[in-house]
Coordinates of C-alpha atoms and ligand atoms in Angstrom, one line a residue:
X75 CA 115.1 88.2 63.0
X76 CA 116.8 90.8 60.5
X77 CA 114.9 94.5 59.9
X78 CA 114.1 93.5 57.0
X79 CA 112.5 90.4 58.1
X80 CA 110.6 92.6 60.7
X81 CA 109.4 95.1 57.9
X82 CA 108.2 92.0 55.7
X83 CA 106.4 90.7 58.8
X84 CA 104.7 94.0 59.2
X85 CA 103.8 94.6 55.5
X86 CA 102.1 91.7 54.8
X87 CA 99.9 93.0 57.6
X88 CA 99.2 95.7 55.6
X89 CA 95.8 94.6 53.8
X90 CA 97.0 96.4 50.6
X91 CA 99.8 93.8 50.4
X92 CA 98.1 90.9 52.0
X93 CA 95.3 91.3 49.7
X94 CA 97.9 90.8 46.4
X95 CA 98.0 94.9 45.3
X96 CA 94.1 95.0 44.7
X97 CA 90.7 93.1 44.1
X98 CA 90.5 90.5 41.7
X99 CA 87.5 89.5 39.6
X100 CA 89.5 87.6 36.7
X101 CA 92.8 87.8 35.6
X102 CA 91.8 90.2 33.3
X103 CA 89.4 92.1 36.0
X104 CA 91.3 93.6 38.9
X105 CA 90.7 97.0 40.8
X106 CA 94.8 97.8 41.7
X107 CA 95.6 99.8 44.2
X108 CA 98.3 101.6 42.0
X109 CA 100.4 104.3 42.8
X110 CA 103.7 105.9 41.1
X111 CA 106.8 104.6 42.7
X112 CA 110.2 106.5 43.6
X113 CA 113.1 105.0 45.8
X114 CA 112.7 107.2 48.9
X115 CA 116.3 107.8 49.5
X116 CA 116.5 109.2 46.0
X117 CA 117.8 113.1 46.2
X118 CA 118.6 116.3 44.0
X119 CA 122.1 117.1 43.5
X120 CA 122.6 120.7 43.9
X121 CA 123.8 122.7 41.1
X122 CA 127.1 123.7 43.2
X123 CA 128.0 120.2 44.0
X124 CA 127.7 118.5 40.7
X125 CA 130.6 119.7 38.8
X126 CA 132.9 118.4 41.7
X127 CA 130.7 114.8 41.6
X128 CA 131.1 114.9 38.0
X129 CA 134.6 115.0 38.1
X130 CA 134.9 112.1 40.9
X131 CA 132.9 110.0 38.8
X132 CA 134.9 110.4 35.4
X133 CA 138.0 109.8 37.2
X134 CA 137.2 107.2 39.9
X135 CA 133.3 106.2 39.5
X136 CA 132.9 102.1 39.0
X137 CA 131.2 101.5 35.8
X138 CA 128.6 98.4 35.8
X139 CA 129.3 95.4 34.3
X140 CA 128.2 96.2 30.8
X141 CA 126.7 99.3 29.7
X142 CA 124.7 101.8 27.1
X143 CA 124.9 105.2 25.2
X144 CA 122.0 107.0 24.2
X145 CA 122.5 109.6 21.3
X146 CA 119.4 112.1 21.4
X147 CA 118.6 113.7 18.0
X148 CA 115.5 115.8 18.7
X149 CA 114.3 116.9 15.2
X150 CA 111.4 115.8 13.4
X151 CA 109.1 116.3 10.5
X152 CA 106.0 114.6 11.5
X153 CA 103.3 115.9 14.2
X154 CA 101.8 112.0 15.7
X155 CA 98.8 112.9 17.6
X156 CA 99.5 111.2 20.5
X157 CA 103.1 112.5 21.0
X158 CA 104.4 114.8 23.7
X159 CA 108.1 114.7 23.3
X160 CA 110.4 117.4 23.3
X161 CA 111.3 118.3 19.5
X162 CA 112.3 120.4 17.3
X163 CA 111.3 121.1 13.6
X164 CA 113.0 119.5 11.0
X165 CA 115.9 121.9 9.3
X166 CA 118.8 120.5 7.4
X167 CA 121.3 123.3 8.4
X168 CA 119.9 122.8 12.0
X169 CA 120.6 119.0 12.0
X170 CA 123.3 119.5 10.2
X171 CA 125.1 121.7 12.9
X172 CA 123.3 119.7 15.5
X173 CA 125.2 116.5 14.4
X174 CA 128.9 118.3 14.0
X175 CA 127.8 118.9 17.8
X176 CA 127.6 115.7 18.6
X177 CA 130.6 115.0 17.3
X178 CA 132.2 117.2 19.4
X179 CA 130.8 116.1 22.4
X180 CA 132.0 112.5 21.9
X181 CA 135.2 113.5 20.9
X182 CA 135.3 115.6 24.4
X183 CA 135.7 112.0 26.2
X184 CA 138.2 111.2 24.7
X185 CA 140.3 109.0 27.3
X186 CA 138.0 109.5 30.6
X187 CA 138.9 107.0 32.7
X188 CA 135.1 106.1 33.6
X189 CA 134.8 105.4 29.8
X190 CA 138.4 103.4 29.3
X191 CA 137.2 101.1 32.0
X192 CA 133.7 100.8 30.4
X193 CA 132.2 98.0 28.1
X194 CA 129.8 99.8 25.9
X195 CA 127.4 96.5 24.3
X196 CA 124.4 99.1 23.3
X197 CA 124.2 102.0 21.3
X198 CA 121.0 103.5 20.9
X199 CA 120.2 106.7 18.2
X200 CA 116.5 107.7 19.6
X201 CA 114.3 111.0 18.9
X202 CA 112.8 112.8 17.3
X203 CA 113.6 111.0 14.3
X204 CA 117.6 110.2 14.1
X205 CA 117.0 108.6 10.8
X206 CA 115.7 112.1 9.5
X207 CA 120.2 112.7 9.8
X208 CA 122.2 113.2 6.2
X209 CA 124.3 109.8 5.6
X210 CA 127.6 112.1 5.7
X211 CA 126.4 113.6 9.7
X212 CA 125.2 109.6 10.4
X213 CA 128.7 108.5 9.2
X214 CA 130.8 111.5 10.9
X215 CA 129.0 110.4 14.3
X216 CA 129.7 106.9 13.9
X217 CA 133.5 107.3 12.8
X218 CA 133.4 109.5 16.6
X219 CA 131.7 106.5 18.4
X220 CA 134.6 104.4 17.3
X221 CA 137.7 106.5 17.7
X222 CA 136.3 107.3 21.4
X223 CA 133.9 105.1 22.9
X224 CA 134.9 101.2 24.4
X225 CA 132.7 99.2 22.4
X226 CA 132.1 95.5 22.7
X227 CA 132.9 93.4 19.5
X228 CA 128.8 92.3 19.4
X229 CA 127.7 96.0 20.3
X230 CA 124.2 96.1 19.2
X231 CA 123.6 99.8 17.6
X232 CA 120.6 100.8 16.7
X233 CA 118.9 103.9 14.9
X234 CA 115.5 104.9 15.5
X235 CA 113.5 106.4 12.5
X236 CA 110.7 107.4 11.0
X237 CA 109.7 105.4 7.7
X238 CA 108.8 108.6 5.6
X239 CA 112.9 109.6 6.8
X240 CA 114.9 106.3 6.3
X241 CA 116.3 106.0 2.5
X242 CA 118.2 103.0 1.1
X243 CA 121.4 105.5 0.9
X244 CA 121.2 106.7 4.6
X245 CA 120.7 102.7 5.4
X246 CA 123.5 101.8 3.6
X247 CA 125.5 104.5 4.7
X248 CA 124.6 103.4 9.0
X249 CA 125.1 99.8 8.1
X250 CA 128.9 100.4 6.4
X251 CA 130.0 102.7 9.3
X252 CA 128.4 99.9 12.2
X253 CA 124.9 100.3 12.6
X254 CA 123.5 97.0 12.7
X255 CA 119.9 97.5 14.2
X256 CA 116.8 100.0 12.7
X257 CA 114.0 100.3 14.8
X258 CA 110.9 102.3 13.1
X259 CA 108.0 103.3 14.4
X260 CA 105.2 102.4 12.5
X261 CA 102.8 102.2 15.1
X262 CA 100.0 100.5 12.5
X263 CA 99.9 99.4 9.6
X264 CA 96.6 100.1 8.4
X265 CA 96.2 103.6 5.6
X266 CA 93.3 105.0 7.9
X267 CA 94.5 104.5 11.6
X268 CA 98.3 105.6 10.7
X269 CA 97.0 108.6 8.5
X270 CA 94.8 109.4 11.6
X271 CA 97.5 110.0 14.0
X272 CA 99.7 111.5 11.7
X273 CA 102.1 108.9 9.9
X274 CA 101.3 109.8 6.4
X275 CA 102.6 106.7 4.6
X276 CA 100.2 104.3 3.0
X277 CA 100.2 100.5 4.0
X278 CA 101.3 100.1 0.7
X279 CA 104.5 101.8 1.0
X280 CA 105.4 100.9 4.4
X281 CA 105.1 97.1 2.9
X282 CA 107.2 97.8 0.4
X283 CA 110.0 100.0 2.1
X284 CA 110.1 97.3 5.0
X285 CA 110.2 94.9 3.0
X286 CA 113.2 96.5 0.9
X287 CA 115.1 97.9 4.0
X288 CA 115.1 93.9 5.4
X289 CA 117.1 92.6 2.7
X290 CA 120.1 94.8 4.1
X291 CA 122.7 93.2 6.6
X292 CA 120.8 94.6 10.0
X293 CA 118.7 93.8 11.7
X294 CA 115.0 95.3 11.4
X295 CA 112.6 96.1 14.4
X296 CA 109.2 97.9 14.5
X297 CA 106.9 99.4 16.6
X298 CA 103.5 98.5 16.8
X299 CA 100.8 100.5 19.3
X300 CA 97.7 99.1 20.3
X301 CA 94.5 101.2 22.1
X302 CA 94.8 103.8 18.4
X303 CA 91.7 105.2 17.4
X304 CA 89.9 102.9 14.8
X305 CA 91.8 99.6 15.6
X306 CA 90.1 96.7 15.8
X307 CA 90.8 92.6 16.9
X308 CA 90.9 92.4 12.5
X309 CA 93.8 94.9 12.4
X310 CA 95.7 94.3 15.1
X311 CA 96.1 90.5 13.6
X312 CA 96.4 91.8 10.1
X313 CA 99.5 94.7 11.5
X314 CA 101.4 91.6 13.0
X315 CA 100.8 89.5 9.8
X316 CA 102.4 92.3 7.7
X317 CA 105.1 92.9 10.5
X318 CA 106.4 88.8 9.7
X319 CA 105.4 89.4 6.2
X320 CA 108.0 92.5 6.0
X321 CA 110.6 89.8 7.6
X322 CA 111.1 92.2 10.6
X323 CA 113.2 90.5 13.4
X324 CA 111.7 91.8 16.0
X325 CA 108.8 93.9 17.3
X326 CA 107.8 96.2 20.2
X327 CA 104.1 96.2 21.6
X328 CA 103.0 99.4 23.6
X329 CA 100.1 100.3 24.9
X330 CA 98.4 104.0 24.2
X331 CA 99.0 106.4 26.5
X332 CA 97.4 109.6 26.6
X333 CA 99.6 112.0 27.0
X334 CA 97.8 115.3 28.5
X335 CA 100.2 117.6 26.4
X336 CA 99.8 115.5 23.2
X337 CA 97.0 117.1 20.6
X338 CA 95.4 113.4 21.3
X339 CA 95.2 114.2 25.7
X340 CA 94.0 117.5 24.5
X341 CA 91.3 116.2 22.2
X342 CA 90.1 113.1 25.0
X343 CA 89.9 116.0 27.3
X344 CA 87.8 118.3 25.2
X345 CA 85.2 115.0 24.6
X346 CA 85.3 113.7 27.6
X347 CA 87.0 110.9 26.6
X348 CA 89.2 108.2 28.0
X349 CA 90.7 105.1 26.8
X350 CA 88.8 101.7 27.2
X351 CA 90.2 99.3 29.4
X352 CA 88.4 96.5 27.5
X353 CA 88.9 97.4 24.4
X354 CA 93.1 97.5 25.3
X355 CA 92.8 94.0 26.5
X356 CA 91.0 92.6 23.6
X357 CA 93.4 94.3 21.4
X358 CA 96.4 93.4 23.4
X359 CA 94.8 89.6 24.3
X360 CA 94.7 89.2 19.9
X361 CA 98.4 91.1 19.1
X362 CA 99.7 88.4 22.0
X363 CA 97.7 85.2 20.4
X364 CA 98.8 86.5 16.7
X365 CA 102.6 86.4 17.8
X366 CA 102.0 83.2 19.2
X367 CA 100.5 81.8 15.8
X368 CA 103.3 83.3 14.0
X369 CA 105.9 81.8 15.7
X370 CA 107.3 85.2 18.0
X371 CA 109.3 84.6 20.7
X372 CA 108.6 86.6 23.3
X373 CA 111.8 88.2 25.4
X374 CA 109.8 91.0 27.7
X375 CA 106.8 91.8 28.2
X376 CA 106.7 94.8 25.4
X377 CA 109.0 93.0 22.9
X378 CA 109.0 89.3 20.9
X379 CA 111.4 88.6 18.0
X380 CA 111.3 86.1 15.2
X381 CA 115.1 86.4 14.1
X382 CA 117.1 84.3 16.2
X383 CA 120.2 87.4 16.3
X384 CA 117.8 90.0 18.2
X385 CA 118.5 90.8 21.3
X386 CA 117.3 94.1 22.2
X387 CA 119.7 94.7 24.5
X388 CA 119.3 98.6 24.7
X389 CA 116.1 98.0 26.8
X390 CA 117.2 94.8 28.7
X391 CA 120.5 96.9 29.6
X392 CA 118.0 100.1 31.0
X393 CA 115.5 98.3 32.6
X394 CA 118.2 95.8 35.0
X395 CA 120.1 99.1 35.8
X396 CA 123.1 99.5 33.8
X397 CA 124.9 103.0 33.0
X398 CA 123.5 104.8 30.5
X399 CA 125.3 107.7 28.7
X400 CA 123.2 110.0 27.8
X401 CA 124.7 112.5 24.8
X402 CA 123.6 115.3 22.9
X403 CA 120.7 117.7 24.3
X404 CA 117.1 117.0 26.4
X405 CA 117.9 113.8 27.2
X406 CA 118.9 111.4 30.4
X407 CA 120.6 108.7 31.7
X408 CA 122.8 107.4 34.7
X409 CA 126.6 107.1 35.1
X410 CA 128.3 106.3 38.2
X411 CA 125.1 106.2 40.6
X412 CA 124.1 109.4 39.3
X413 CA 121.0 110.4 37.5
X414 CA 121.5 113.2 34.8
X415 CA 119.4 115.5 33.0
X416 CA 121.1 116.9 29.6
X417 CA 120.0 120.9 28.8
X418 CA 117.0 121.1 27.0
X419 CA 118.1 125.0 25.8
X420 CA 119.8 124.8 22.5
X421 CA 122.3 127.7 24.0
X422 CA 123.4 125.7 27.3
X423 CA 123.9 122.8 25.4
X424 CA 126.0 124.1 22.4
X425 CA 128.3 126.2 24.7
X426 CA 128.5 123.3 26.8
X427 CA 129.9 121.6 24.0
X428 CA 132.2 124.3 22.3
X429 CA 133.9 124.3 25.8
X430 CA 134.6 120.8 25.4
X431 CA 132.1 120.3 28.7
X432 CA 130.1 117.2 29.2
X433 CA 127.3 119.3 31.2
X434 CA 124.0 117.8 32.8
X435 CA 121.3 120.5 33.4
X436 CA 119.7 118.3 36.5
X437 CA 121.3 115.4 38.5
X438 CA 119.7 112.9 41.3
X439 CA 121.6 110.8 43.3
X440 CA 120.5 107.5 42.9
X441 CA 119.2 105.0 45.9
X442 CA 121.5 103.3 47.4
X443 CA 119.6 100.7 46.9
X444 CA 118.9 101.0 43.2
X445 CA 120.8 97.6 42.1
X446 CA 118.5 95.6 44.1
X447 CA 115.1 97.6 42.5
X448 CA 116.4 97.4 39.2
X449 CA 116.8 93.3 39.6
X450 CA 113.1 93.5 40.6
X451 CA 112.4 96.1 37.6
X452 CA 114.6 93.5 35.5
X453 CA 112.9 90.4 36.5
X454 CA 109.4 92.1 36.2
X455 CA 109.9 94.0 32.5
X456 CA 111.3 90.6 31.0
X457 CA 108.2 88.7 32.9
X458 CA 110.0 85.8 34.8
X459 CA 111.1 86.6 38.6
X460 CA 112.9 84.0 40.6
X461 CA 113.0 85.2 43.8
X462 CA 116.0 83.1 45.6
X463 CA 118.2 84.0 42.7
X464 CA 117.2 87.5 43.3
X465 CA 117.8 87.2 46.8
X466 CA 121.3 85.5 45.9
X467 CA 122.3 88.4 43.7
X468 CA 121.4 91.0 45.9
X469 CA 122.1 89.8 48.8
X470 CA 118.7 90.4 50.2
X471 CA 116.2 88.3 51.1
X472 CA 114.0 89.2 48.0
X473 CA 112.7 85.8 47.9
X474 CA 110.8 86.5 51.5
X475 CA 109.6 89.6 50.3
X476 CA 108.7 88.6 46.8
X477 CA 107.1 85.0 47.2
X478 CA 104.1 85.6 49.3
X479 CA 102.7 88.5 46.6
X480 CA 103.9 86.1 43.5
X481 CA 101.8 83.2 45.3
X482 CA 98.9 85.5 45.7
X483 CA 99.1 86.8 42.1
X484 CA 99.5 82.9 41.0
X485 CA 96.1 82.5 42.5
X486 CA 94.8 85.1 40.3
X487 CA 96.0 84.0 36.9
X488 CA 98.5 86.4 36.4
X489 CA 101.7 84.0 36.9
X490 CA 102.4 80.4 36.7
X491 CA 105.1 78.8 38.9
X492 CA 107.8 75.9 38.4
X493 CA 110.9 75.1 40.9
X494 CA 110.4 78.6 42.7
X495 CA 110.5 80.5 38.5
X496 CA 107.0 82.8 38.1
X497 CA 106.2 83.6 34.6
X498 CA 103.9 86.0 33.4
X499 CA 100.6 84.7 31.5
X500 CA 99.3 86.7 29.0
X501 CA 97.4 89.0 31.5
X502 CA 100.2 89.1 33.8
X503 CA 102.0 90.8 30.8
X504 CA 98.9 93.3 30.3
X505 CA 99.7 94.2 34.1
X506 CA 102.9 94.6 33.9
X507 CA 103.9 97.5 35.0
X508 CA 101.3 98.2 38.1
X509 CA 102.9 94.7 39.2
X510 CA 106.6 96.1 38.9
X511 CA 105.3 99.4 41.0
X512 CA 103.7 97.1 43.4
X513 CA 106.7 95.0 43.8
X514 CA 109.1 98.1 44.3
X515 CA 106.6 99.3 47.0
X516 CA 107.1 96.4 48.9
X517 CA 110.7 96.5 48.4
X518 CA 110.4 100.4 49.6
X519 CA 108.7 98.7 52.7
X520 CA 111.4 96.0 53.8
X521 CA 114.2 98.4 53.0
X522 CA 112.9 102.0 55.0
X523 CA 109.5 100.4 57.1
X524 CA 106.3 101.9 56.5
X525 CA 105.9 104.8 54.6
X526 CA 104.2 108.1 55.1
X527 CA 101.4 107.9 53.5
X528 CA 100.8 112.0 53.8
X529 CA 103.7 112.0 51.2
X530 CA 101.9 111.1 47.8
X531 CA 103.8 110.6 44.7
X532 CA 102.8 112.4 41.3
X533 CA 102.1 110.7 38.3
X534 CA 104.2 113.2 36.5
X535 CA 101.2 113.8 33.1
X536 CA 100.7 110.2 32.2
X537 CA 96.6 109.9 31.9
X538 CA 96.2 106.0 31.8
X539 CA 99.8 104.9 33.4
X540 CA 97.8 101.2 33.9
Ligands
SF4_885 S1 107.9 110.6 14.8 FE1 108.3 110.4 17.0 S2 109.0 112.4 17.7 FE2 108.1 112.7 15.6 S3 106.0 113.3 16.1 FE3 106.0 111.1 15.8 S4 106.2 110.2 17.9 FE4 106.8 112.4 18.0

């Protein structure tokens, strides 16, 4: 018998794994034992050490198979209750000088041998707002994207935006010079609940600029959250009804999270208030039976399409594990088995560039082990696991380690199974992530043994991470 056949002996002798992760009352009624996950092996590079690592990895590092760029554009106009991101006030000589950055930061890897050997299939502009960008800085970016970066001849590129910020001009600028997805947060579409947290356009409006922006040649995405203050079962099936009315291709479901930085966390705290777990299923258990109705696909567990072209390949590519480069500043990513952290100080990060320096503020080596948790992550984000062709890939017996918990949470209603495939139900999507952490715990366990439990790991702010 292997180690690792002697640690998953031993953990399913732990009652937290034998029992499935928690206590189940229904599907939709369990008490998890949940707990924030980091690989164990994970470590900080010091500051000394990572210019020399740096430079091994742009010269030598192995890129994976297929992989992704993420361009950070931090400034925005709006002030979304429930938002805690880093950002900076809009200013059009500020974004302007921002984006002339960022164009000298791509140009800066020019020829790296990490990037020549790269396929780049997924660009993604995320914020802030990047669509709040001039057409000229969108277009001078884009025209540095090209003459430096190894994309793939289907790249998907996509540019995250604000409604109020996105004009037909911009569009048609982004689309001419290669983008060809838009993703826009609208969150809800109903006047009340969006004006509430802070998106100021009517429904009206946001019908008929969707509606406008989807006759271009891209494709159109949106965001829709569901937990907002004043939404209802009646709304949340009326925000998916405009969303196919608006012929979107594709939408994202999230979940609320309270955010204790957020003037939302701030305001739950001052009432007392936290977000009900009921009311998040009914809401979640109507957006999932609308998308059915309306003839969604659904491709993860956060995101369905209608328009046979979408792929959403920006979040399939991060969540299975493949390089992400992160550019411009406060923002990460992973080349090369490397975490990286990019300077959140406007100064470090401008000088950085001007030297023609590609500089992370922070860096963590990865695990060792971090292809075989991101097949799990992979498996458990898009919702169907198939534990031997796990354990084929990785070379690791994942289907030992995996089957037993899938075969309890099958008991429970939260997957089906067919020829050794588990799929999510609907309330196996609802749980989606506490059963990905639960999962990489057990994969902690057959890979290290049993962990000390005096260590305990930090939510790191989020108020309902369920
Ligand atoms: S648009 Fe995005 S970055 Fe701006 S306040 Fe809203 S959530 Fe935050």
């Amino acid at each position: 018998m292997s180690d690792y056949e002697k640690n998953i002996e031993r953990l399913y002798q732990e009652p937290i794994f034998a029992k499935g992760g928690g206590v189940c009352r229904s599907p939709w009624d369990i008490d998890w034992q949940d707990e924030p996950f980091s690989p164990r092996d994970e470590t900080l590079i010091s500051p000394i050490k990572l210019p020399g690592i740096m430079k091994d990895i742009w010269e030598k590092g192995e890129p994976t198979k297929t992989s992704a760029v993420y361009i950070h554009v931090p400034f925005c106009r709006l002030s979304c209750t429930y938002c805690a991101f880093y950002k900076k006030q809009a200013d059009e000589a500020a974004q302007h000088a921002y984006a002339n950055l960022l164009v000298k930061e791509i140009q800066s890897l020019q020829n790296r041998p990490y990037l020549t050997r790269s396929k780049i299939s997924s660009i993604f502009f995320g914020g802030g707002t990047p669509g709040i960008l001039s057409a000229a800085d969108i277009s001078s970016i884009m025209e540095a994207i090209h003459e430096v970066l190894p994309l793939t001849k289907d790249a998907e590129i996509t540019m995250e935006s604000s409604l109020s910020d996105m004009t037909e001009e911009k569009m048609d600028a982004a689309i001419s010079c290669g983008v060809n997805r838009f993703s826009f947060g609208v969150q809800s579409f109903d006047t009340k609940i969006r004006n509430a947290v802070g998106r100021p356009l009517p429904r009206e409006e946001v019908l008929k600029k969707l509606s406008a922006f989807a006759k271009k040649d891209a494709l159109m995405i949106l965001d829709l959250i569901y937990g907002l203050p004043g939404e209802t079962e009646e709304t949340m099936r009326s925000d998916i009804r405009d969303a196919k009315a608006c012929s979107m291709a594709g939408l994202d479901l999230y979940q609320l999270h309270i955010l204790p930085n957020s003037p939302l966390g701030k305001q739950f705290k001052k009432w007392g208030k936290s977000l009900d777990i009921a009311v998040l299923q009914s809401l979640f258990r109507t957006a999932e039976d609308e998308l059915g109705r309306s003839g969604a696909a659904n491709i993860s567990c956060t995101h369905w399409k209608w328009h046979p072209a979408e792929r959403s390949l920006y979040n399939t590519l991060s969540s299975s594990g493949g390089d992400i480069l992160p550019l411009g500043m406060a923002c990460g990513g992973q080349i090369g088995g490397v975490g990286l952290m990019k300077p959140m100080a406007d100064a470090m990060y401008s000088a950085a560039v001007r030297m023609g320096k590609f500089l992370p503020m922070g860096a963590r080596q990865s695990s060792r082990y971090r292809a075989f948790y991101k097949a799990i992550e992979g498996a458990g984000d898009r919702g169907v696991i198939e534990p031997a062709r796990l354990a084929k890939e990785t070379v690791l017996p994942a289907d030992l380690l995996l089957t037993p918990l899938l075969d309890i949470w099958k008991s429970w209603g939260l997957v089906t199974e067919a020829g050794g495939v588990y799929r999510y139900t609907s309330s196996g999507r609802y749980w989606y992530r506490v059963m990905i952490r639960r999962m990489m715990h057990a994969a902690d366990y057959m890979l290290f043994g049993k962990p000390d439990t005096k260590k305990k790991a930090h939510w790191g702010g989020m108020m309902n991470m369920r």
